[in-house]
Amino acid sequence: MLPRINTFIKSSAFFQLARRPLHPIRTLTSTPPNMVKVMAVLYKGGKAAQEEPRLLGTIENKLGISDWLREQGHEFIVTEDKEGPDSVFQKNLPDTEILITTPFHPGYLTADLIEKSPKLRLCVTAGVGSDHVDLNAANKHKITVAEVSGSNVTSVAEHVVMSILLLVRNFTTGHDQAINGKWDVASIARDAYDLEGKVVGTVGCGRIGYRVLQRLQGFDCKELLWFDYNDIPADAAKSINARRVNSLEELVEQCDVITINCPLHEQTRGLFNKELIGKMKKGSWLVNTARGAIVDADAAAEALKSGHLRGYAGDVWNVQPAPADHPWRSMTNPLGAGNGMVPHYSGTTLDAQKRYADGAFDIIKRYLAGEPQNPANVIVENGDYATKAYGKRDGKA
Ligand code: NAI
């Protein structure tokens, strides 16, 4: 059963639904220009990028598209310098036509910056999650925002399952002992549990949320739950043997483990605040690989400190790179455990980088050739949302 469903999902019939544009075929309005200015804001790879050319998402390896763009006569600026008016990013924006950036080191394209960027026509997210662009402002200026949908969803789903396990099993306490010359089994085991018999739920059951539930099939959880305002096909729902709940409150009140897998948008910013976290079961675990700003940073740190949350893990932060004194770096539960945070990398494995670099290239080539984009990749276009995943909107949810 599962392989057939997998093929079904990969063949796009399923998850194209979540991203079906209002008009199936739309051509980009820009006249194919002779030469355009393209800017990429990527993270610095340093020595690692020099030694490992498959680190494509870095300023050194430039998504592998630098030679092609320059051969075509286009100008290509690549930078990691993205903060403040004197940054390379902000200084080059006013005459940039195509902006590429990545959620791992996002160039935050605010409404104010969009106002000052009259030539900007296309924003490409090398990865998944385009919340770093003010999408309403992009609509106002009829800028297209496209991402490489699906490129790293398996990478993230695997990371979610790993994070759930490392929290529930209190892995980091044991690992710390192993590398620090200690051996105190009781102090690990006093906070270690089995995932078997627990209730796990996802907020958002799109490409990632669904794959997380798929991957949890073998753990004999007591129940798998999902909450999403969009539906999934009956066959797909049946294959994950999970129960849909009607509200977020209903989800959080029942779950031992919550995993967040929805985009950051107006309705999810700060969603897991003190009040909602307070409704979670005492001693439950929260995993967030979606976006840091979906969770109130102080509320999560406080809940962990008090023991209301037993653990919090993820790779996304409300500011990236996260400052050295970010509360999520040092927060623990009363037993000094429960912190499964890492820098934002779950969706940028070497396997994922190849897929999102290829996908970004395809989006740019289509734009430059005046061809329509793959509808599954389009977030906003022609002044409107082309996806149903960025919040309930009139008639589209
Ligand atoms: P998707 O578009 O396939 O699915 C997202 C689902 O969330 C949709 O079904 C949508 O209806 C649902 N949703 C939106 N708002 C919701 C709400 N308020 N409550 C419940 N459900 C809601 O997107 P996909 O590919 O699953 O990715 C989800 C998010 O994961 C991305 O937007 C991105 O922020 C994050 N992500 C993180 C990565 C990482 O490296 N940590 C890499 C890739 C994605």
Short mmCIF file of C-alpha atoms and ligand atoms in Angstrom, two decimals:
data_model
loop_
_atom_site.label_atom_id
_atom_site.label_comp_id
_atom_site.label_asym_id
_atom_site.label_seq_id
_atom_site.Cartn_x
_atom_site.Cartn_y
_atom_site.Cartn_z
CA MET A 1 0.00 0.00 0.00
CA LEU A 2 2.63 2.53 1.05
CA PRO A 3 4.79 2.40 -2.10
CA ARG A 4 1.72 3.01 -4.22
CA ILE A 5 0.74 6.04 -2.13
CA ASN A 6 4.32 7.33 -2.26
CA THR A 7 4.28 7.18 -6.02
CA PHE A 8 0.97 8.95 -5.98
CA ILE A 9 2.37 11.74 -3.82
CA LYS A 10 5.57 12.09 -5.82
CA SER A 11 3.58 12.15 -9.02
CA SER A 12 2.28 15.44 -7.65
CA ALA A 13 -1.45 14.75 -7.82
CA PHE A 14 -1.63 15.05 -4.05
CA PHE A 15 0.44 17.98 -2.97
CA GLN A 16 -0.05 20.09 -6.01
CA LEU A 17 -3.50 20.53 -4.47
CA ALA A 18 -2.08 22.58 -1.65
CA ARG A 19 -0.35 24.85 -4.13
CA ARG A 20 -2.71 24.91 -7.06
CA PRO A 21 -2.61 28.42 -8.54
CA LEU A 22 -5.82 30.25 -9.27
CA HIS A 23 -5.11 30.15 -12.99
CA PRO A 24 -3.25 27.00 -14.01
CA ILE A 25 -1.11 28.64 -16.64
CA ARG A 26 0.19 32.11 -16.27
CA THR A 27 3.10 33.51 -18.14
CA LEU A 28 5.43 35.95 -16.47
CA THR A 29 4.88 39.37 -17.89
CA SER A 30 8.50 40.46 -18.14
CA THR A 31 9.93 40.84 -21.61
CA PRO A 32 12.95 38.57 -21.84
CA PRO A 33 15.71 41.06 -21.26
CA ASN A 34 19.18 40.99 -22.75
CA MET A 35 20.89 41.40 -19.46
CA VAL A 36 19.52 41.37 -15.94
CA LYS A 37 21.03 41.86 -12.55
CA VAL A 38 20.72 38.80 -10.35
CA MET A 39 21.64 38.80 -6.67
CA ALA A 40 21.99 35.81 -4.37
CA VAL A 41 22.14 36.07 -0.59
CA LEU A 42 23.66 32.82 0.65
CA TYR A 43 25.54 31.61 3.70
CA LYS A 44 29.29 31.59 3.98
CA GLY A 45 30.85 28.16 3.58
CA GLY A 46 34.52 29.07 4.15
CA LYS A 47 36.94 26.14 4.26
CA ALA A 48 34.10 23.60 4.21
CA ALA A 49 32.77 25.00 0.92
CA GLN A 50 36.23 24.99 -0.66
CA GLU A 51 36.73 21.37 0.34
CA GLU A 52 33.19 20.23 -0.49
CA PRO A 53 31.86 21.56 -3.81
CA ARG A 54 28.48 19.96 -3.12
CA LEU A 55 27.89 22.72 -0.55
CA LEU A 56 26.01 24.53 -3.29
CA GLY A 57 24.04 26.87 -1.05
CA THR A 58 27.15 28.85 -0.07
CA ILE A 59 28.61 32.11 -1.33
CA GLU A 60 31.64 30.14 -2.54
CA ASN A 61 29.77 27.61 -4.69
CA LYS A 62 26.99 30.00 -5.74
CA LEU A 63 24.29 27.36 -6.32
CA GLY A 64 26.39 26.16 -9.25
CA ILE A 65 24.77 28.76 -11.54
CA SER A 66 27.42 31.46 -11.65
CA ASP A 67 29.16 30.39 -14.88
CA TRP A 68 25.92 29.91 -16.73
CA LEU A 69 24.51 33.30 -15.72
CA ARG A 70 27.71 35.10 -16.66
CA GLU A 71 28.00 33.25 -19.98
CA GLN A 72 24.50 34.49 -20.75
CA GLY A 73 25.74 38.03 -20.09
CA HIS A 74 23.90 38.60 -16.82
CA GLU A 75 25.36 40.32 -13.81
CA PHE A 76 25.51 38.05 -10.74
CA ILE A 77 26.18 39.42 -7.27
CA VAL A 78 26.62 36.86 -4.49
CA THR A 79 26.85 37.90 -0.88
CA GLU A 80 26.31 36.88 2.72
CA ASP A 81 26.28 40.54 3.82
CA LYS A 82 22.59 41.16 4.38
CA GLU A 83 21.92 43.36 7.41
CA GLY A 84 21.55 47.14 7.44
CA PRO A 85 21.45 49.86 4.80
CA ASP A 86 25.16 49.55 3.99
CA SER A 87 25.03 45.81 3.38
CA VAL A 88 25.80 44.47 -0.10
CA PHE A 89 22.24 43.11 -0.12
CA GLN A 90 20.51 46.42 0.52
CA LYS A 91 22.87 48.49 -1.61
CA ASN A 92 22.30 46.29 -4.67
CA LEU A 93 18.55 45.81 -4.31
CA PRO A 94 17.37 48.96 -6.14
CA ASP A 95 18.58 47.71 -9.53
CA THR A 96 18.27 43.94 -8.95
CA GLU A 97 15.69 42.11 -11.08
CA ILE A 98 16.05 38.59 -9.68
CA LEU A 99 16.76 38.01 -6.00
CA ILE A 100 17.72 34.54 -4.82
CA THR A 101 17.92 33.82 -1.14
CA THR A 102 17.78 30.86 1.14
CA PRO A 103 15.90 30.28 4.41
CA PHE A 104 19.18 29.16 6.00
CA HIS A 105 20.64 32.67 5.72
CA PRO A 106 17.68 34.77 4.65
CA GLY A 107 17.92 38.16 3.05
CA TYR A 108 14.87 39.66 4.77
CA LEU A 109 12.93 41.45 2.06
CA THR A 110 10.68 43.81 4.00
CA ALA A 111 7.89 45.95 2.56
CA ASP A 112 10.15 48.96 2.95
CA LEU A 113 12.95 47.34 0.92
CA ILE A 114 10.48 46.24 -1.74
CA GLU A 115 9.32 49.85 -2.09
CA LYS A 116 12.93 50.81 -2.81
CA SER A 117 13.46 48.04 -5.39
CA PRO A 118 11.59 49.14 -8.52
CA LYS A 119 13.31 46.65 -10.83
CA LEU A 120 12.66 43.57 -8.70
CA ARG A 121 10.45 41.08 -10.58
CA LEU A 122 11.33 37.64 -9.21
CA CYS A 123 12.31 36.37 -5.76
CA VAL A 124 13.56 32.81 -5.73
CA THR A 125 13.76 30.83 -2.51
CA ALA A 126 16.53 28.26 -2.82
CA GLY A 127 14.73 25.84 -0.54
CA VAL A 128 11.23 25.86 0.94
CA GLY A 129 9.57 28.61 2.99
CA SER A 130 9.30 32.15 1.59
CA ASP A 131 8.32 34.00 4.75
CA HIS A 132 11.51 36.08 4.59
CA VAL A 133 9.77 38.01 1.82
CA ASP A 134 6.89 40.32 2.76
CA LEU A 135 4.47 38.48 0.50
CA ASN A 136 1.72 41.10 0.71
CA ALA A 137 4.19 43.79 -0.39
CA ALA A 138 5.38 41.50 -3.19
CA ASN A 139 1.75 41.21 -4.30
CA LYS A 140 1.31 44.96 -4.18
CA HIS A 141 4.22 45.34 -6.59
CA LYS A 142 3.34 42.25 -8.65
CA ILE A 143 6.63 40.58 -7.84
CA THR A 144 6.66 36.81 -8.33
CA VAL A 145 7.87 34.73 -5.39
CA ALA A 146 8.75 31.13 -6.18
CA GLU A 147 10.39 28.39 -4.15
CA VAL A 148 11.68 24.90 -4.92
CA SER A 149 8.71 23.05 -3.48
CA GLY A 150 9.43 19.59 -2.19
CA SER A 151 13.19 19.97 -2.58
CA ASN A 152 14.06 19.33 1.05
CA VAL A 153 10.89 17.98 2.61
CA THR A 154 12.26 14.49 3.15
CA SER A 155 15.40 15.98 4.71
CA VAL A 156 13.27 17.90 7.22
CA ALA A 157 10.90 15.00 7.93
CA GLU A 158 13.89 12.83 8.83
CA HIS A 159 15.21 15.57 11.10
CA VAL A 160 11.84 15.83 12.84
CA VAL A 161 11.75 12.12 13.58
CA MET A 162 15.33 12.30 14.84
CA SER A 163 14.48 15.29 17.07
CA ILE A 164 11.42 13.57 18.51
CA LEU A 165 13.51 10.54 19.37
CA LEU A 166 16.41 12.46 20.85
CA LEU A 167 14.08 14.41 23.12
CA VAL A 168 11.87 11.53 24.21
CA ARG A 169 14.86 9.24 24.81
CA ASN A 170 16.94 11.99 26.49
CA PHE A 171 19.76 11.37 24.02
CA THR A 172 21.73 14.57 24.58
CA THR A 173 22.20 13.91 28.31
CA GLY A 174 23.67 10.51 27.49
CA HIS A 175 25.82 11.89 24.69
CA ASP A 176 27.17 14.67 26.90
CA GLN A 177 28.24 12.04 29.41
CA ALA A 178 29.89 9.91 26.74
CA ILE A 179 32.09 12.73 25.49
CA ASN A 180 32.74 14.28 28.90
CA GLY A 181 34.13 11.15 30.57
CA LYS A 182 31.07 10.55 32.77
CA TRP A 183 28.94 7.45 33.41
CA ASP A 184 25.71 7.99 35.31
CA VAL A 185 22.95 5.88 33.80
CA ALA A 186 20.32 6.85 36.37
CA SER A 187 20.61 10.55 35.62
CA ILE A 188 19.91 9.83 31.95
CA ALA A 189 17.20 7.22 32.48
CA ARG A 190 15.21 9.35 34.94
CA ASP A 191 14.14 11.51 32.00
CA ALA A 192 14.11 8.92 29.19
CA TYR A 193 10.96 7.37 27.70
CA ASP A 194 9.84 5.26 24.74
CA LEU A 195 8.05 6.79 21.80
CA GLU A 196 5.86 3.70 21.70
CA GLY A 197 2.50 4.42 23.28
CA LYS A 198 2.76 8.21 22.95
CA VAL A 199 0.38 10.51 21.07
CA VAL A 200 2.14 12.52 18.37
CA GLY A 201 0.53 15.32 16.38
CA THR A 202 1.51 17.64 13.57
CA VAL A 203 0.44 21.23 13.01
CA GLY A 204 0.22 21.28 9.22
CA CYS A 205 -0.10 18.12 7.17
CA GLY A 206 1.46 19.24 3.91
CA ARG A 207 4.55 17.78 2.31
CA ILE A 208 6.63 17.65 5.52
CA GLY A 209 3.90 17.00 8.11
CA TYR A 210 2.57 14.13 6.05
CA ARG A 211 6.03 12.61 5.62
CA VAL A 212 6.64 12.83 9.36
CA LEU A 213 3.47 10.85 10.03
CA GLN A 214 4.49 8.38 7.32
CA ARG A 215 7.85 7.87 8.97
CA LEU A 216 6.30 7.35 12.42
CA GLN A 217 4.26 4.34 11.25
CA GLY A 218 6.67 1.80 12.68
CA PHE A 219 6.94 3.25 16.19
CA ASP A 220 3.61 1.93 17.54
CA CYS A 221 2.55 5.32 18.82
CA LYS A 222 -0.73 5.34 20.72
CA GLU A 223 -2.19 7.70 18.15
CA LEU A 224 -1.06 10.03 15.35
CA LEU A 225 -3.01 13.27 14.98
CA TRP A 226 -2.96 16.12 12.50
CA PHE A 227 -4.43 19.59 12.27
CA ASP A 228 -4.58 21.53 9.02
CA TYR A 229 -7.26 23.74 7.46
CA ASN A 230 -6.49 22.06 4.12
CA ASP A 231 -7.54 18.47 3.57
CA ILE A 232 -5.53 15.55 2.25
CA PRO A 233 -6.89 12.86 -0.10
CA ALA A 234 -8.74 9.99 1.56
CA ASP A 235 -6.26 7.37 0.29
CA ALA A 236 -3.29 9.31 1.63
CA ALA A 237 -5.02 9.86 4.98
CA LYS A 238 -5.83 6.17 5.26
CA SER A 239 -2.25 5.14 4.57
CA ILE A 240 -0.89 7.09 7.56
CA ASN A 241 -3.56 5.83 9.92
CA ALA A 242 -3.80 9.24 11.59
CA ARG A 243 -6.79 11.12 12.98
CA ARG A 244 -7.62 14.65 11.92
CA VAL A 245 -8.63 17.04 14.69
CA ASN A 246 -10.71 20.15 14.22
CA SER A 247 -8.70 22.72 16.12
CA LEU A 248 -5.23 23.47 17.28
CA GLU A 249 -6.39 23.44 20.90
CA GLU A 250 -7.82 19.96 20.43
CA LEU A 251 -4.45 18.87 19.05
CA VAL A 252 -2.21 20.33 21.74
CA GLU A 253 -4.37 19.10 24.62
CA GLN A 254 -4.06 15.47 23.51
CA CYS A 255 -0.46 15.19 22.33
CA ASP A 256 2.63 14.03 24.15
CA VAL A 257 4.69 15.26 21.20
CA ILE A 258 3.85 18.15 18.88
CA THR A 259 5.70 18.78 15.63
CA ILE A 260 5.16 22.08 13.81
CA ASN A 261 5.14 21.82 10.00
CA CYS A 262 3.26 24.84 8.69
CA PRO A 263 4.65 27.97 7.00
CA LEU A 264 5.17 31.23 8.87
CA HIS A 265 2.45 33.70 7.88
CA GLU A 266 0.18 36.26 9.54
CA GLN A 267 -1.86 33.55 11.28
CA THR A 268 1.06 31.47 12.55
CA ARG A 269 3.47 34.17 13.75
CA GLY A 270 3.70 33.76 17.53
CA LEU A 271 1.08 30.99 17.39
CA PHE A 272 2.75 28.96 20.14
CA ASN A 273 2.60 31.70 22.74
CA LYS A 274 2.38 31.35 26.51
CA GLU A 275 -1.34 30.63 26.35
CA LEU A 276 -1.17 27.85 23.75
CA ILE A 277 1.94 26.27 25.25
CA GLY A 278 0.08 26.37 28.57
CA LYS A 279 -2.62 24.19 27.01
CA MET A 280 -0.09 21.52 26.02
CA LYS A 281 0.11 18.48 28.28
CA LYS A 282 2.48 18.93 31.21
CA GLY A 283 5.76 17.20 30.43
CA SER A 284 5.19 17.11 26.67
CA TRP A 285 7.76 17.70 23.93
CA LEU A 286 7.67 20.33 21.18
CA VAL A 287 9.61 20.07 17.91
CA ASN A 288 9.73 23.04 15.55
CA THR A 289 11.57 22.77 12.26
CA ALA A 290 9.11 25.09 10.50
CA ARG A 291 10.06 28.64 11.48
CA GLY A 292 11.37 30.05 14.75
CA ALA A 293 8.89 32.93 14.84
CA ILE A 294 5.94 30.52 15.02
CA VAL A 295 6.94 29.97 18.65
CA ASP A 296 7.35 32.74 21.22
CA ALA A 297 11.02 32.34 22.18
CA ASP A 298 10.64 33.47 25.81
CA ALA A 299 7.44 31.49 26.37
CA ALA A 300 9.11 28.28 25.16
CA ALA A 301 12.22 28.87 27.27
CA GLU A 302 10.08 29.59 30.35
CA ALA A 303 7.92 26.50 29.78
CA LEU A 304 11.02 24.33 29.50
CA LYS A 305 12.57 25.86 32.60
CA SER A 306 9.41 25.24 34.63
CA GLY A 307 9.11 21.67 33.37
CA HIS A 308 5.77 22.30 31.69
CA LEU A 309 7.61 21.33 28.50
CA ARG A 310 9.95 18.39 28.96
CA GLY A 311 11.83 19.20 25.79
CA TYR A 312 12.10 21.56 22.86
CA ALA A 313 14.02 20.82 19.66
CA GLY A 314 14.40 22.25 16.20
CA ASP A 315 16.69 24.06 13.84
CA VAL A 316 14.81 27.26 13.18
CA TRP A 317 15.19 30.48 15.15
CA ASN A 318 13.30 33.77 15.15
CA VAL A 319 16.48 35.58 14.00
CA GLN A 320 19.11 33.87 11.88
CA PRO A 321 21.95 33.61 12.60
CA ALA A 322 20.77 33.44 16.21
CA PRO A 323 22.67 35.76 18.59
CA ALA A 324 25.05 34.16 21.09
CA ASP A 325 22.71 34.99 23.98
CA HIS A 326 19.52 33.63 22.38
CA PRO A 327 17.52 31.90 25.16
CA TRP A 328 17.12 28.75 23.06
CA ARG A 329 20.87 28.12 23.09
CA SER A 330 21.02 27.57 26.83
CA MET A 331 17.48 26.68 27.92
CA THR A 332 16.94 23.38 29.74
CA ASN A 333 14.28 21.62 31.76
CA PRO A 334 14.66 21.36 35.57
CA LEU A 335 16.86 18.26 35.08
CA GLY A 336 19.28 20.18 32.87
CA ALA A 337 18.08 18.38 29.72
CA GLY A 338 15.47 18.74 27.00
CA ASN A 339 17.31 21.03 24.59
CA GLY A 340 17.57 19.64 21.06
CA MET A 341 18.41 22.85 19.22
CA VAL A 342 20.84 23.03 16.29
CA PRO A 343 21.58 25.75 13.72
CA HIS A 344 19.23 25.82 10.74
CA TYR A 345 20.43 22.93 8.61
CA SER A 346 17.77 20.21 8.46
CA GLY A 347 16.76 21.15 4.93
CA THR A 348 20.26 21.76 3.64
CA THR A 349 21.80 18.32 3.60
CA LEU A 350 24.07 17.74 0.61
CA ASP A 351 21.26 15.74 -1.00
CA ALA A 352 18.83 18.62 -0.50
CA GLN A 353 21.30 21.23 -1.77
CA LYS A 354 21.55 19.51 -5.12
CA ARG A 355 17.76 19.44 -5.43
CA TYR A 356 17.19 23.06 -4.43
CA ALA A 357 20.10 24.35 -6.53
CA ASP A 358 18.74 22.53 -9.59
CA GLY A 359 15.25 23.81 -8.83
CA ALA A 360 16.38 27.43 -8.38
CA PHE A 361 18.21 27.20 -11.71
CA ASP A 362 15.06 25.93 -13.39
CA ILE A 363 12.98 28.81 -11.98
CA ILE A 364 15.52 31.37 -13.21
CA LYS A 365 15.87 29.80 -16.65
CA ARG A 366 12.10 29.80 -17.11
CA TYR A 367 11.88 33.43 -16.09
CA LEU A 368 14.66 34.52 -18.42
CA ALA A 369 13.07 32.56 -21.28
CA GLY A 370 9.64 34.11 -20.58
CA GLU A 371 8.19 30.67 -19.81
CA PRO A 372 5.57 29.89 -17.14
CA GLN A 373 6.78 28.54 -13.81
CA ASN A 374 5.90 25.10 -12.49
CA PRO A 375 2.65 25.96 -10.60
CA ALA A 376 3.76 23.89 -7.59
CA ASN A 377 6.64 26.32 -7.03
CA VAL A 378 4.72 29.58 -7.14
CA ILE A 379 3.87 31.30 -3.86
CA VAL A 380 2.66 34.69 -5.13
CA GLU A 381 2.27 35.91 -8.68
CA ASN A 382 0.42 38.63 -10.57
CA GLY A 383 -0.52 40.35 -7.32
CA ASP A 384 -2.09 37.35 -5.60
CA TYR A 385 -1.38 34.21 -3.59
CA ALA A 386 -1.00 31.16 -5.80
CA THR A 387 -0.85 28.76 -2.86
CA LYS A 388 -3.35 27.79 -0.18
CA ALA A 389 -0.61 27.08 2.36
CA TYR A 390 0.13 30.63 3.54
CA GLY A 391 -2.98 31.12 5.65
CA LYS A 392 -6.69 31.05 5.09
CA ARG A 393 -7.63 33.68 2.55
CA ASP A 394 -11.02 34.57 1.08
CA GLY A 395 -12.29 31.65 -0.90
CA LYS A 396 -8.95 29.87 -1.01
CA ALA A 397 -8.67 27.95 2.21
P1 NAI B 1 3.40 22.65 2.43
O1 NAI B 1 2.91 23.89 1.78
O2 NAI B 1 3.46 21.40 1.64
O3 NAI B 1 2.51 22.33 3.72
C1 NAI B 1 2.25 23.29 4.68
C2 NAI B 1 0.90 22.94 5.30
O4 NAI B 1 0.70 23.77 6.44
C3 NAI B 1 -0.26 23.19 4.35
O5 NAI B 1 -1.03 22.03 4.20
C4 NAI B 1 -1.05 24.30 5.02
O6 NAI B 1 -2.43 24.22 4.81
C5 NAI B 1 -0.68 24.08 6.47
N1 NAI B 1 -0.94 25.24 7.32
C6 NAI B 1 -0.70 26.55 7.05
N2 NAI B 1 -1.10 27.30 8.09
C7 NAI B 1 -1.58 26.46 9.03
C8 NAI B 1 -2.14 26.64 10.30
N3 NAI B 1 -2.31 27.87 10.83
N4 NAI B 1 -2.52 25.56 11.00
C9 NAI B 1 -2.39 24.31 10.46
N5 NAI B 1 -1.88 24.08 9.25
C10 NAI B 1 -1.47 25.14 8.53
O7 NAI B 1 4.82 23.02 3.02
P2 NAI B 1 6.00 22.03 3.47
O8 NAI B 1 6.84 21.71 2.31
O9 NAI B 1 5.41 20.93 4.26
O10 NAI B 1 6.85 22.99 4.42
C11 NAI B 1 6.27 23.56 5.58
C12 NAI B 1 7.21 24.59 6.18
O11 NAI B 1 8.37 23.95 6.69
C13 NAI B 1 7.78 25.61 5.17
O12 NAI B 1 6.88 26.63 4.89
C14 NAI B 1 9.01 26.09 5.90
O13 NAI B 1 8.68 27.16 6.76
C15 NAI B 1 9.43 24.88 6.74
N6 NAI B 1 10.65 24.27 6.20
C16 NAI B 1 11.77 24.20 7.01
C17 NAI B 1 12.94 23.69 6.53
C18 NAI B 1 14.16 23.58 7.40
O14 NAI B 1 15.28 23.41 6.89
N7 NAI B 1 14.02 23.65 8.71
C19 NAI B 1 13.08 23.23 5.14
C20 NAI B 1 11.82 23.22 4.41
C21 NAI B 1 10.67 23.76 4.93
#
